[in-house]
Coordinates of C-alpha atoms in Angstrom, one line a residue:
X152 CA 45.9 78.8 96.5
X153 CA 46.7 76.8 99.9
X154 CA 47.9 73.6 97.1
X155 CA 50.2 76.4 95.5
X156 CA 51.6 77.8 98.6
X157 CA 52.6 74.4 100.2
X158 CA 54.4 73.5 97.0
X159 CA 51.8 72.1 94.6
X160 CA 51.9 73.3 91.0
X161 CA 48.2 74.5 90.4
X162 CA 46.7 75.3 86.9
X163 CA 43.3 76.8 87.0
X164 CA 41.3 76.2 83.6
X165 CA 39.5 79.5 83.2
X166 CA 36.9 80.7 79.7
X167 CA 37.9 81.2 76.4
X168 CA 37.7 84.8 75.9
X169 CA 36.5 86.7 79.2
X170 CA 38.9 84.2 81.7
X171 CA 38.0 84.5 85.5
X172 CA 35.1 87.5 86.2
X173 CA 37.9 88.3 89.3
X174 CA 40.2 89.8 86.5
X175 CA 38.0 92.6 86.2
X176 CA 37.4 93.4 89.5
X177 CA 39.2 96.3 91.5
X178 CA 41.3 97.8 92.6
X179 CA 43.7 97.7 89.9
X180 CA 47.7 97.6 90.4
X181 CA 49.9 98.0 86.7
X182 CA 46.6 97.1 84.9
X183 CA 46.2 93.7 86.8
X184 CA 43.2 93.4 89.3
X185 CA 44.9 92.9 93.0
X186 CA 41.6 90.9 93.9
X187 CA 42.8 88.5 91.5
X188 CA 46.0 88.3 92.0
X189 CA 45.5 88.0 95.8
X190 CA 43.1 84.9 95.6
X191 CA 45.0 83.2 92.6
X192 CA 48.9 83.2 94.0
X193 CA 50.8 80.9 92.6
X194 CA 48.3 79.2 90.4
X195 CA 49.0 78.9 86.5
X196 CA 46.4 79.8 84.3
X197 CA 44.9 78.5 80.8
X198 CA 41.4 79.1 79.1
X199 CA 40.0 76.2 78.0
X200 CA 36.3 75.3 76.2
X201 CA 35.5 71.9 76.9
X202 CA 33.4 71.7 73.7
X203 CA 35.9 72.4 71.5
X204 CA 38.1 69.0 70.1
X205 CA 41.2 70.5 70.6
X206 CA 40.4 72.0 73.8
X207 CA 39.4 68.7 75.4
X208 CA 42.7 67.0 73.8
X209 CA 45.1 69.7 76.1
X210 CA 42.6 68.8 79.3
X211 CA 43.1 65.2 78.5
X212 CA 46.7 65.8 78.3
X213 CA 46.6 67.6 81.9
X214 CA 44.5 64.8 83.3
X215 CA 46.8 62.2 82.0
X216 CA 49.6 63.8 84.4
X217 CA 47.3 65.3 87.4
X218 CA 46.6 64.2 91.0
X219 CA 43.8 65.9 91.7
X220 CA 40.5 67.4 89.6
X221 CA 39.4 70.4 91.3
X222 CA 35.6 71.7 89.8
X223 CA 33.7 74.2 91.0
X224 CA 30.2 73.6 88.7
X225 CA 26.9 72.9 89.4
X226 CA 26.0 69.4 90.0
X227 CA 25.6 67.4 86.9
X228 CA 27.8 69.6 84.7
X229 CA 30.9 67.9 84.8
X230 CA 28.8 64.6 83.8
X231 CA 27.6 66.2 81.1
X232 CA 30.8 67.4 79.8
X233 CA 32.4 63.6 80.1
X234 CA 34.5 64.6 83.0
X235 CA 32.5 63.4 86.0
X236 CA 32.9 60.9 88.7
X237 CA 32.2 58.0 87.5
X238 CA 34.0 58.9 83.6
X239 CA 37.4 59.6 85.7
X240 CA 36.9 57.0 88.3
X241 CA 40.2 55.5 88.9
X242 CA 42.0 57.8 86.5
X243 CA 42.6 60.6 89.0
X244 CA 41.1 62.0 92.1
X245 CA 37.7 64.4 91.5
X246 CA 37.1 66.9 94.3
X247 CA 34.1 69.6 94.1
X248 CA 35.1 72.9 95.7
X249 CA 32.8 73.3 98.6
X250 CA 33.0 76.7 100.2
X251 CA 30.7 76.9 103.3
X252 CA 29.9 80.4 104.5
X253 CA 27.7 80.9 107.5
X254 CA 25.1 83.3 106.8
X255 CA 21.5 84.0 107.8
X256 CA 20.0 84.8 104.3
X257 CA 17.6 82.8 102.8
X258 CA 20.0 82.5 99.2
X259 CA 23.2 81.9 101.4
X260 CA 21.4 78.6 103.3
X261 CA 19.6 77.8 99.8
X262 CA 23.3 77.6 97.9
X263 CA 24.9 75.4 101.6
X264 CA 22.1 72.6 101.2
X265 CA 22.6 72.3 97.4
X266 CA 26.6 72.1 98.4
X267 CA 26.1 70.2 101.2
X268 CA 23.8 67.7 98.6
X269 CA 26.3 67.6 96.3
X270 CA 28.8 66.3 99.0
X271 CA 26.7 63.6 99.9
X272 CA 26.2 62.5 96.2
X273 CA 29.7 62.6 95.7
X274 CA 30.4 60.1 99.0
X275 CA 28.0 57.8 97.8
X276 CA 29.6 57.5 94.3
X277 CA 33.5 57.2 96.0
X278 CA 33.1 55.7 99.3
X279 CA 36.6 54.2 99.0
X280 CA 37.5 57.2 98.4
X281 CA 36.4 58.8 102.0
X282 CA 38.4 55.8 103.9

């Protein structure tokens, strides 16, 4: 949203069929959920299944003229899918969306370590990256 809003143009991949849980979420303005809009300004969106042939062909096609890789899966998934670090290494820049929130219960702290684990891996795999 911040990339958008300073200029950036932004496409969020979202899932074949349902698209971002958000666009269900009220309260509702001319059939469009105001959450959604609110949180995705400015941001293009297409729905995407990264199993499908085709599917990867159009994210190869927005890698081949992107900056910046933006995920927001659980560690390991992007790996999986072809897509991580190491697979995109020197191809375009890869950054997990870390959202830190700070929060007394157990599952809040639980979900920070795993992010803040995830960060670290990341650093190892990129120092160059960090400099």
């Amino acid at each position: 949203m911040v990339l958008a809003d300073l200029g950036a143009r932004v496409i969020k991949i979202e899932r074949v069929g349902t698209g971002d849980d958000t666009r269900a979420w009220g309260p509702f303005v001319d059939d469009e959920s105001a959450y959604f809009m609110c949180f995705n300004r400015g941001k293009e969106s297409i729905a995407l299944d990264f199993k499908s042939p085709r599917d990867r062909e159009l994210l190869e096609r927005l890698l081949d003229k992107s900056d910046v890789l933006v995920e927001n899966f659980r560690p390991g998934v992007m790996d999986r899918l072809g897509y991580g670090a190491e697979q995109l290494q020197g191809r375009i820049h890869i950054s997990s969306m870390l959202l830190f929130r700070a929060s007394a219960t157990p599952a809040r702290s639980r979900i920070c370590r795993a992010m803040t684990w995830s960060c670290r891996q990341w650093r190892r795999h990129e120092p160059d990256r960090l400099a």
